[in-house]
CSV table of C-alpha atoms in Angstrom, one decimal:
chain,number,residue,atom,x,y,z
A,1,MET,CA,126.8,95.7,100.9
A,2,THR,CA,128.8,96.7,97.9
A,3,GLY,CA,129.6,93.5,96.0
A,4,TYR,CA,127.3,92.6,93.1
A,5,ASP,CA,126.8,88.9,94.2
A,6,ASP,CA,126.1,89.8,97.8
A,7,ILE,CA,123.5,92.4,96.8
A,8,ALA,CA,121.8,90.1,94.3
A,9,ALA,CA,121.7,87.2,96.8
A,10,ILE,CA,120.0,89.4,99.5
A,11,LEU,CA,117.5,90.8,97.0
A,12,ARG,CA,116.5,87.2,96.2
A,13,ASN,CA,116.3,86.1,99.8
A,14,ASP,CA,112.8,87.1,101.1
A,15,ASP,CA,113.0,84.5,103.9
A,16,ASP,CA,115.9,86.2,105.7
A,17,PHE,CA,115.6,89.8,104.6
A,18,SER,CA,112.5,92.0,104.9
A,19,ALA,CA,111.7,95.1,102.7
A,20,ARG,CA,109.4,96.6,105.4
A,21,ASP,CA,111.8,99.3,106.4
A,22,HIS,CA,113.4,99.7,102.9
A,23,LYS,CA,113.4,103.5,102.7
A,24,PRO,CA,115.8,106.0,104.3
A,25,ARG,CA,114.5,107.3,107.6
A,26,PRO,CA,113.9,111.1,108.0
A,27,LEU,CA,117.1,113.0,108.6
A,28,THR,CA,115.2,115.7,110.6
A,29,ASP,CA,113.4,115.2,113.9
A,30,LEU,CA,109.7,115.5,113.0
A,31,PRO,CA,107.2,117.3,115.2
A,32,PRO,CA,104.5,114.9,116.6
A,33,ASP,CA,101.8,116.3,114.3
A,34,VAL,CA,104.0,115.9,111.3
A,35,GLN,CA,104.8,112.3,112.3
A,36,GLU,CA,101.1,111.6,112.7
A,37,MET,CA,100.4,112.9,109.2
A,38,LEU,CA,103.3,111.1,107.7
A,39,SER,CA,102.1,107.8,109.1
A,40,THR,CA,98.5,108.2,108.1
A,41,TRP,CA,98.4,110.2,104.8
A,42,SER,CA,98.1,107.1,102.6
A,43,GLY,CA,95.6,105.3,104.8
A,44,GLU,CA,96.0,101.9,106.4
A,45,SER,CA,97.8,100.2,103.5
A,46,VAL,CA,101.6,100.3,102.8
A,47,SER,CA,103.3,100.8,99.5
A,48,LEU,CA,104.3,97.9,97.3
A,49,GLY,CA,108.0,98.4,98.1
A,50,GLU,CA,107.4,97.9,101.8
A,51,MET,CA,105.6,94.6,101.4
A,52,ASP,CA,107.0,91.1,101.9
A,53,PRO,CA,105.6,87.9,100.4
A,54,PRO,CA,102.9,86.6,100.4
A,55,GLU,CA,101.3,90.1,100.7
A,56,HIS,CA,103.7,91.5,98.0
A,57,THR,CA,103.0,88.5,95.7
A,58,ARG,CA,99.2,89.2,95.8
A,59,VAL,CA,99.5,92.9,95.1
A,60,ARG,CA,102.3,92.6,92.5
A,61,SER,CA,100.3,90.0,90.5
A,62,VAL,CA,97.5,92.5,90.0
A,63,ILE,CA,99.7,95.5,89.2
A,64,ASN,CA,101.6,93.4,86.6
A,65,ALA,CA,98.4,93.1,84.6
A,66,GLY,CA,98.7,96.8,83.8
A,67,PHE,CA,102.3,96.6,82.5
A,68,THR,CA,101.9,93.8,79.9
A,69,PRO,CA,103.7,94.0,76.6
A,70,ARG,CA,100.3,94.6,74.9
A,71,ALA,CA,99.5,97.5,77.3
A,72,LEU,CA,102.9,99.1,76.7
A,73,LYS,CA,102.6,98.7,72.9
A,74,ALA,CA,99.2,100.4,73.0
A,75,ALA,CA,100.7,103.3,75.0
A,76,GLU,CA,103.7,104.0,72.7
A,77,ALA,CA,101.9,106.4,70.4
A,78,ASP,CA,100.7,108.5,73.4
A,79,ILE,CA,104.2,108.4,75.0
A,80,ARG,CA,105.7,109.6,71.7
A,81,ALA,CA,103.1,112.3,71.5
A,82,ALA,CA,103.9,113.5,75.0
A,83,ALA,CA,107.6,113.8,74.1
A,84,ALA,CA,106.9,115.6,70.8
A,85,GLN,CA,104.6,118.1,72.5
A,86,LEU,CA,107.2,119.1,75.1
A,87,LEU,CA,110.1,119.1,72.7
A,88,GLU,CA,108.6,121.1,69.9
A,89,PRO,CA,108.7,124.5,71.7
A,90,LEU,CA,112.3,123.9,72.6
A,91,THR,CA,113.4,123.8,69.0
A,92,CYS,CA,113.0,127.6,68.9
A,93,VAL,CA,115.2,128.5,71.9
A,94,SER,CA,119.0,129.0,72.1
A,95,GLU,CA,119.3,126.8,75.2
A,96,PHE,CA,117.2,125.0,77.8
A,97,ASP,CA,117.3,122.9,80.9
A,98,LEU,CA,116.8,119.4,79.9
A,99,ILE,CA,115.6,118.3,83.4
A,100,THR,CA,113.0,120.9,84.3
A,101,GLU,CA,111.8,121.7,80.7
A,102,PHE,CA,111.7,118.2,79.3
A,103,ALA,CA,112.7,115.2,81.5
A,104,LEU,CA,110.6,115.8,84.5
A,105,PRO,CA,107.4,117.0,82.8
A,106,TYR,CA,107.8,114.2,80.2
A,107,ALA,CA,108.2,111.4,82.8
A,108,LEU,CA,105.3,112.8,84.9
A,109,THR,CA,103.0,113.2,81.9
A,110,VAL,CA,103.6,109.6,80.9
A,111,ILE,CA,102.8,108.0,84.3
A,112,LEU,CA,99.8,110.3,84.9
A,113,ARG,CA,98.3,109.3,81.5
A,114,PHE,CA,99.1,105.7,82.2
A,115,LEU,CA,97.1,106.0,85.4
A,116,GLY,CA,94.4,107.9,83.7
A,117,ILE,CA,95.0,111.2,85.5
A,118,PRO,CA,94.4,114.4,83.5
A,119,ASP,CA,97.3,116.7,82.7
A,120,ALA,CA,95.6,119.4,84.7
A,121,HIS,CA,96.9,117.7,87.9
A,122,HIS,CA,100.5,117.8,86.7
A,123,GLN,CA,101.8,120.6,88.9
A,124,ALA,CA,100.0,119.4,92.1
A,125,CYS,CA,101.5,115.9,91.6
A,126,LEU,CA,104.9,117.3,91.0
A,127,ARG,CA,104.6,119.4,94.2
A,128,TRP,CA,103.3,116.6,96.3
A,129,SER,CA,106.0,114.2,95.1
A,130,ASP,CA,108.7,116.7,96.1
A,131,HIS,CA,107.0,117.0,99.6
A,132,LYS,CA,107.4,113.3,100.1
A,133,VAL,CA,111.0,113.3,99.1
A,134,GLN,CA,111.8,116.3,101.3
A,135,LEU,CA,110.1,114.7,104.3
A,136,MET,CA,112.1,111.5,103.9
A,137,VAL,CA,115.5,112.7,102.9
A,138,GLY,CA,115.6,116.5,103.0
A,139,ARG,CA,117.8,118.4,105.4
A,140,ASP,CA,117.6,121.5,107.6
A,141,HIS,CA,113.8,122.1,107.3
A,142,THR,CA,112.0,124.3,109.8
A,143,PRO,CA,108.9,122.9,111.6
A,144,GLU,CA,106.8,125.2,109.4
A,145,GLN,CA,108.2,123.7,106.2
A,146,LEU,CA,107.8,120.2,107.6
A,147,ARG,CA,104.1,120.9,108.3
A,148,GLU,CA,103.7,122.3,104.8
A,149,TYR,CA,105.1,119.1,103.3
A,150,ALA,CA,103.0,116.9,105.5
A,151,THR,CA,99.9,118.8,104.7
A,152,GLY,CA,100.7,118.4,101.0
A,153,LEU,CA,101.1,114.6,101.5
A,154,ARG,CA,97.7,114.5,103.2
A,155,ALA,CA,96.2,116.2,100.2
A,156,PHE,CA,98.0,113.7,97.9
A,157,GLY,CA,96.4,110.8,99.8
A,158,GLU,CA,92.9,112.5,99.6
A,159,PHE,CA,93.4,113.0,95.9
A,160,ALA,CA,94.3,109.3,95.4
A,161,ARG,CA,91.2,108.2,97.3
A,162,GLU,CA,89.0,110.5,95.2
A,163,LEU,CA,90.4,109.0,92.0
A,164,THR,CA,89.8,105.5,93.3
A,165,ALA,CA,86.2,106.4,94.2
A,166,GLN,CA,85.7,107.8,90.7
A,167,ARG,CA,86.9,104.6,89.0
A,168,LEU,CA,84.7,102.5,91.3
A,169,SER,CA,81.6,104.3,89.9
A,170,ALA,CA,82.9,104.7,86.3
A,171,PRO,CA,85.8,102.5,85.3
A,172,ARG,CA,88.1,103.6,82.4
A,173,ALA,CA,90.8,102.1,80.3
A,174,ASP,CA,93.6,103.0,82.6
A,175,LEU,CA,95.9,101.5,85.3
A,176,ILE,CA,93.8,102.6,88.2
A,177,SER,CA,90.8,100.8,86.8
A,178,THR,CA,92.9,97.8,86.1
A,179,MET,CA,94.1,97.6,89.7
A,180,LEU,CA,90.6,97.9,91.0
A,181,TYR,CA,89.0,95.3,88.7
A,182,GLU,CA,91.8,92.9,87.8
A,183,SER,CA,91.7,89.4,89.4
A,184,SER,CA,95.0,87.7,88.9
A,185,HIS,CA,95.4,84.1,90.1
A,186,GLY,CA,92.5,84.8,92.4
A,187,HIS,CA,94.1,87.9,93.9
A,188,LYS,CA,92.2,91.3,94.0
A,189,LEU,CA,93.0,94.6,95.5
A,190,THR,CA,90.9,96.7,97.9
A,191,PRO,CA,90.1,100.3,97.1
A,192,ASP,CA,92.3,101.3,100.1
A,193,GLU,CA,95.2,99.4,98.6
A,194,VAL,CA,94.8,101.0,95.2
A,195,ALA,CA,94.6,104.4,96.7
A,196,ALA,CA,97.8,103.8,98.6
A,197,LEU,CA,99.5,102.6,95.4
A,198,ILE,CA,98.7,105.6,93.3
A,199,PRO,CA,101.1,108.1,94.9
A,200,THR,CA,103.8,105.5,95.0
A,201,LEU,CA,103.4,104.9,91.3
A,202,ILE,CA,103.4,108.6,90.5
A,203,ILE,CA,106.5,109.4,92.6
A,204,THR,CA,108.6,106.4,91.5
A,205,GLY,CA,107.3,106.6,88.0
A,206,HIS,CA,108.7,110.0,87.2
A,207,THR,CA,111.5,110.9,89.6
A,208,THR,CA,113.9,108.1,88.7
A,209,LEU,CA,112.9,108.1,85.0
A,210,ALA,CA,113.7,111.8,84.6
A,211,GLN,CA,117.1,111.3,86.3
A,212,ALA,CA,117.9,108.3,84.2
A,213,LEU,CA,117.2,110.3,81.0
A,214,ALA,CA,119.3,113.2,82.2
A,215,ILE,CA,122.2,110.9,83.1
A,216,ILE,CA,122.1,109.2,79.7
A,217,VAL,CA,122.1,112.5,77.8
A,218,ARG,CA,124.8,114.1,80.0
A,219,SER,CA,127.0,111.1,79.5
A,220,GLN,CA,126.7,111.2,75.8
A,221,LEU,CA,127.2,114.9,75.5
A,222,ARG,CA,130.4,114.7,77.6
A,223,SER,CA,131.9,111.7,75.7
A,224,PRO,CA,133.8,112.4,72.5
A,225,GLY,CA,131.5,111.5,69.6
A,226,GLY,CA,128.9,110.4,72.1
A,227,TRP,CA,125.8,112.2,70.9
A,228,PRO,CA,126.5,111.7,67.1
A,229,THR,CA,126.8,108.0,67.7
A,230,LEU,CA,123.3,108.0,69.2
A,231,VAL,CA,121.9,110.2,66.4
A,232,ASP,CA,123.3,108.1,63.5
A,233,GLY,CA,122.4,104.8,65.2
A,234,THR,CA,126.0,103.6,65.6
A,235,VAL,CA,125.2,102.7,69.1
A,236,PRO,CA,121.8,101.0,69.6
A,237,ILE,CA,119.7,103.0,72.0
A,238,SER,CA,118.7,99.8,73.9
A,239,ASP,CA,122.3,99.0,74.6
A,240,LEU,CA,123.1,102.6,75.6
A,241,VAL,CA,120.1,102.7,78.0
A,242,GLU,CA,121.2,99.5,79.8
A,243,GLU,CA,124.9,100.5,80.1
A,244,SER,CA,124.1,104.0,81.2
A,245,LEU,CA,121.8,102.7,84.0
A,246,ARG,CA,124.6,100.4,85.1
A,247,LEU,CA,127.2,103.1,85.0
A,248,ASP,CA,125.2,105.8,86.9
A,249,CYS,CA,121.9,104.4,88.3
A,250,PRO,CA,119.3,106.9,89.6
A,251,VAL,CA,118.8,105.0,92.8
A,252,VAL,CA,122.1,104.5,94.6
A,253,GLY,CA,120.8,101.9,97.0
A,254,MET,CA,118.0,100.6,99.3
A,255,TYR,CA,117.7,99.0,102.7
A,256,ARG,CA,116.7,95.5,103.9
A,257,THR,CA,116.3,94.3,107.5
A,258,THR,CA,117.3,90.8,108.7
A,259,VAL,CA,114.3,88.9,110.1
A,260,ARG,CA,116.6,86.3,111.9
A,261,GLU,CA,120.4,85.9,112.5
A,262,VAL,CA,122.0,85.4,109.1
A,263,ALA,CA,125.5,85.0,107.7
A,264,VAL,CA,126.3,87.2,104.7
A,265,ALA,CA,129.5,88.4,103.1
A,266,GLY,CA,131.6,86.7,105.8
A,267,SER,CA,129.8,88.3,108.7
A,268,VAL,CA,127.0,87.2,111.0
A,269,LEU,CA,124.2,89.7,111.4
A,270,PRO,CA,121.7,89.5,114.3
A,271,ALA,CA,118.0,89.7,113.7
A,272,GLY,CA,116.9,93.3,113.2
A,273,SER,CA,120.1,94.4,111.4
A,274,ARG,CA,119.5,97.1,108.8
A,275,VAL,CA,121.5,96.5,105.7
A,276,LEU,CA,122.2,99.1,103.0
A,277,LEU,CA,122.4,97.5,99.5
A,278,LEU,CA,124.5,99.9,97.4
A,279,TYR,CA,123.3,99.2,93.9
A,280,GLY,CA,125.7,101.7,92.4
A,281,ALA,CA,128.7,100.0,93.9
A,282,GLY,CA,127.4,96.6,92.8
A,283,ASN,CA,127.1,97.9,89.3
A,284,HIS,CA,130.8,98.9,89.4
A,285,ASP,CA,132.0,95.6,90.8
A,286,PRO,CA,135.1,94.8,88.7
A,287,ASP,CA,134.5,91.1,89.3
A,288,ARG,CA,131.3,91.4,87.3
A,289,TYR,CA,132.1,94.3,84.9
A,290,PRO,CA,135.7,94.6,83.7
A,291,GLY,CA,136.5,98.3,83.3
A,292,PRO,CA,133.5,99.2,85.4
A,293,ASP,CA,134.0,103.0,85.1
A,294,ARG,CA,133.9,102.9,81.3
A,295,CYS,CA,130.7,103.3,79.3
A,296,LEU,CA,130.7,100.3,76.9
A,297,PRO,CA,127.2,99.9,75.4
A,298,GLY,CA,126.5,96.3,74.5
A,299,ARG,CA,129.1,94.8,76.8
A,300,TRP,CA,127.6,91.4,76.6
A,301,PRO,CA,127.6,88.8,77.9
A,302,ALA,CA,127.3,90.5,81.3
A,303,PRO,CA,125.1,90.1,84.3
A,304,PRO,CA,122.0,92.4,84.3
A,305,HIS,CA,122.6,95.6,86.2
A,306,LEU,CA,121.0,96.4,89.5
A,307,ALA,CA,119.4,99.7,88.6
A,308,PHE,CA,115.9,98.1,88.7
A,309,GLY,CA,116.7,95.9,91.6
A,310,ARG,CA,116.4,92.1,91.6
A,311,GLY,CA,114.2,89.3,92.8
A,312,THR,CA,110.7,89.9,94.2
A,313,HIS,CA,111.0,93.7,94.2
A,314,TYR,CA,112.3,94.0,90.7
A,315,CYS,CA,110.9,97.3,89.5
A,316,VAL,CA,107.3,96.8,88.3
A,317,GLY,CA,107.6,99.6,85.8
A,318,ALA,CA,111.0,98.6,84.3
A,319,SER,CA,109.5,97.8,80.9
A,320,LEU,CA,107.6,101.1,80.8
A,321,ALA,CA,110.8,102.9,81.9
A,322,ARG,CA,112.8,101.3,79.1
A,323,THR,CA,110.1,102.3,76.6
A,324,GLU,CA,110.0,105.9,77.8
A,325,LEU,CA,113.8,106.2,77.7
A,326,ARG,CA,114.0,104.8,74.1
A,327,ILE,CA,111.3,107.1,72.8
A,328,ALA,CA,112.6,110.2,74.5
A,329,LEU,CA,116.1,109.6,73.1
A,330,GLU,CA,114.7,108.9,69.6
A,331,GLU,CA,112.7,112.1,69.7
A,332,LEU,CA,115.7,114.2,71.1
A,333,ALA,CA,118.0,112.8,68.4
A,334,ALA,CA,115.5,113.5,65.6
A,335,ARG,CA,115.0,117.2,66.7
A,336,PHE,CA,118.5,118.0,68.0
A,337,PRO,CA,121.1,116.2,66.0
A,338,THR,CA,123.8,118.7,67.1
A,339,LEU,CA,122.8,118.9,70.8
A,340,SER,CA,125.6,120.1,73.0
A,341,ALA,CA,126.0,120.9,76.7
A,342,THR,CA,126.6,124.5,77.8
A,343,PRO,CA,129.8,125.2,79.7
A,344,GLU,CA,129.1,124.0,83.2
A,345,ALA,CA,130.8,123.8,86.6
A,346,THR,CA,131.0,120.6,88.7
A,347,PRO,CA,127.5,119.0,88.4
A,348,LEU,CA,125.3,119.6,91.4
A,349,TYR,CA,123.1,116.9,92.9
A,350,ARG,CA,120.3,117.3,95.3
A,351,PRO,CA,121.2,116.1,98.8
A,352,THR,CA,118.5,113.4,98.7
A,353,PHE,CA,120.1,110.0,99.2
A,354,PRO,CA,119.4,107.4,97.8
A,355,LEU,CA,118.3,109.4,94.8
A,356,ARG,CA,121.1,110.5,92.5
A,357,ALA,CA,119.3,113.6,91.3
A,358,LEU,CA,121.0,116.3,89.1
A,359,THR,CA,119.6,119.7,89.7
A,360,ALA,CA,120.0,121.0,86.2
A,361,LEU,CA,121.4,120.1,82.7
A,362,ARG,CA,121.5,123.1,80.4
A,363,VAL,CA,121.9,122.2,76.7
A,364,ARG,CA,122.0,124.0,73.4
A,365,PRO,CA,120.0,122.7,70.4
């Protein structure tokens, strides 16, 4: 599905379309032992993105308690401190890679601190997250590499269960504790469910955010007068964030599966049909966005973009992501008012559909 209205309608239709099989399937035939580890590494529970109502409603209502406006406001100072700490050393270099030296460590630091996970676990979480991506959408891996990735995932699951056990004995002011002890509308989560959610929140909480930040900066640096308009406030950062996410969203699309025969976009799909919703195409639908390939911050009134999804599965961390992007751009603009891109060849993206992931973005202060 490529049309904006068709995609939005399917995302709102939980009766006819299931999210249970929403992720891409592995591109490589997995050895039996790897398949077994991949199916059991996170325990018996499934991730939030794979749940359908009413199961999803119960779990989502509890997680939402950790992303309230009050919680985000309280976290702003810590988010800004994380950005400043990573950017300060970069003011003394002639050039740096925005993705590996700032965007990725910044996004990961923020979600780990939100969860209450010490920075000392930064590299392990980064490595385990990459293992998950490689198992699902990587290509041309040897059986030995696949076993290495699966073993890493199993360690990720054990790490999450250890964190959950720690919070059960000693709660803290963090998202893991909130998920364990919050009771929203009579709903509670089990320790197994919380342990399964931790890796999902870590992976989705930093990979797409880092890419979104890189996309925004690259777009501004390549546009005549783009970066100066961000620095001097000519273009409000909030408008720039929304239009950039529409123009080049980090998640190109996601799958849904029909639970019964259903008519959509002029076709009749039998039960069990797997449907790919191409968010990027919907965000460029000319019927919804005149001049869809142009970056026009503040192009309102306009329908909300699809970068965070829609309906039941609208990104639970969307408000946190917007806060992170705003603060990162404010801190970058304050320290690097003359930021420029180094001469580069055609940009390279990792072959990891549906993530639209740049491999590098070298810049000069």
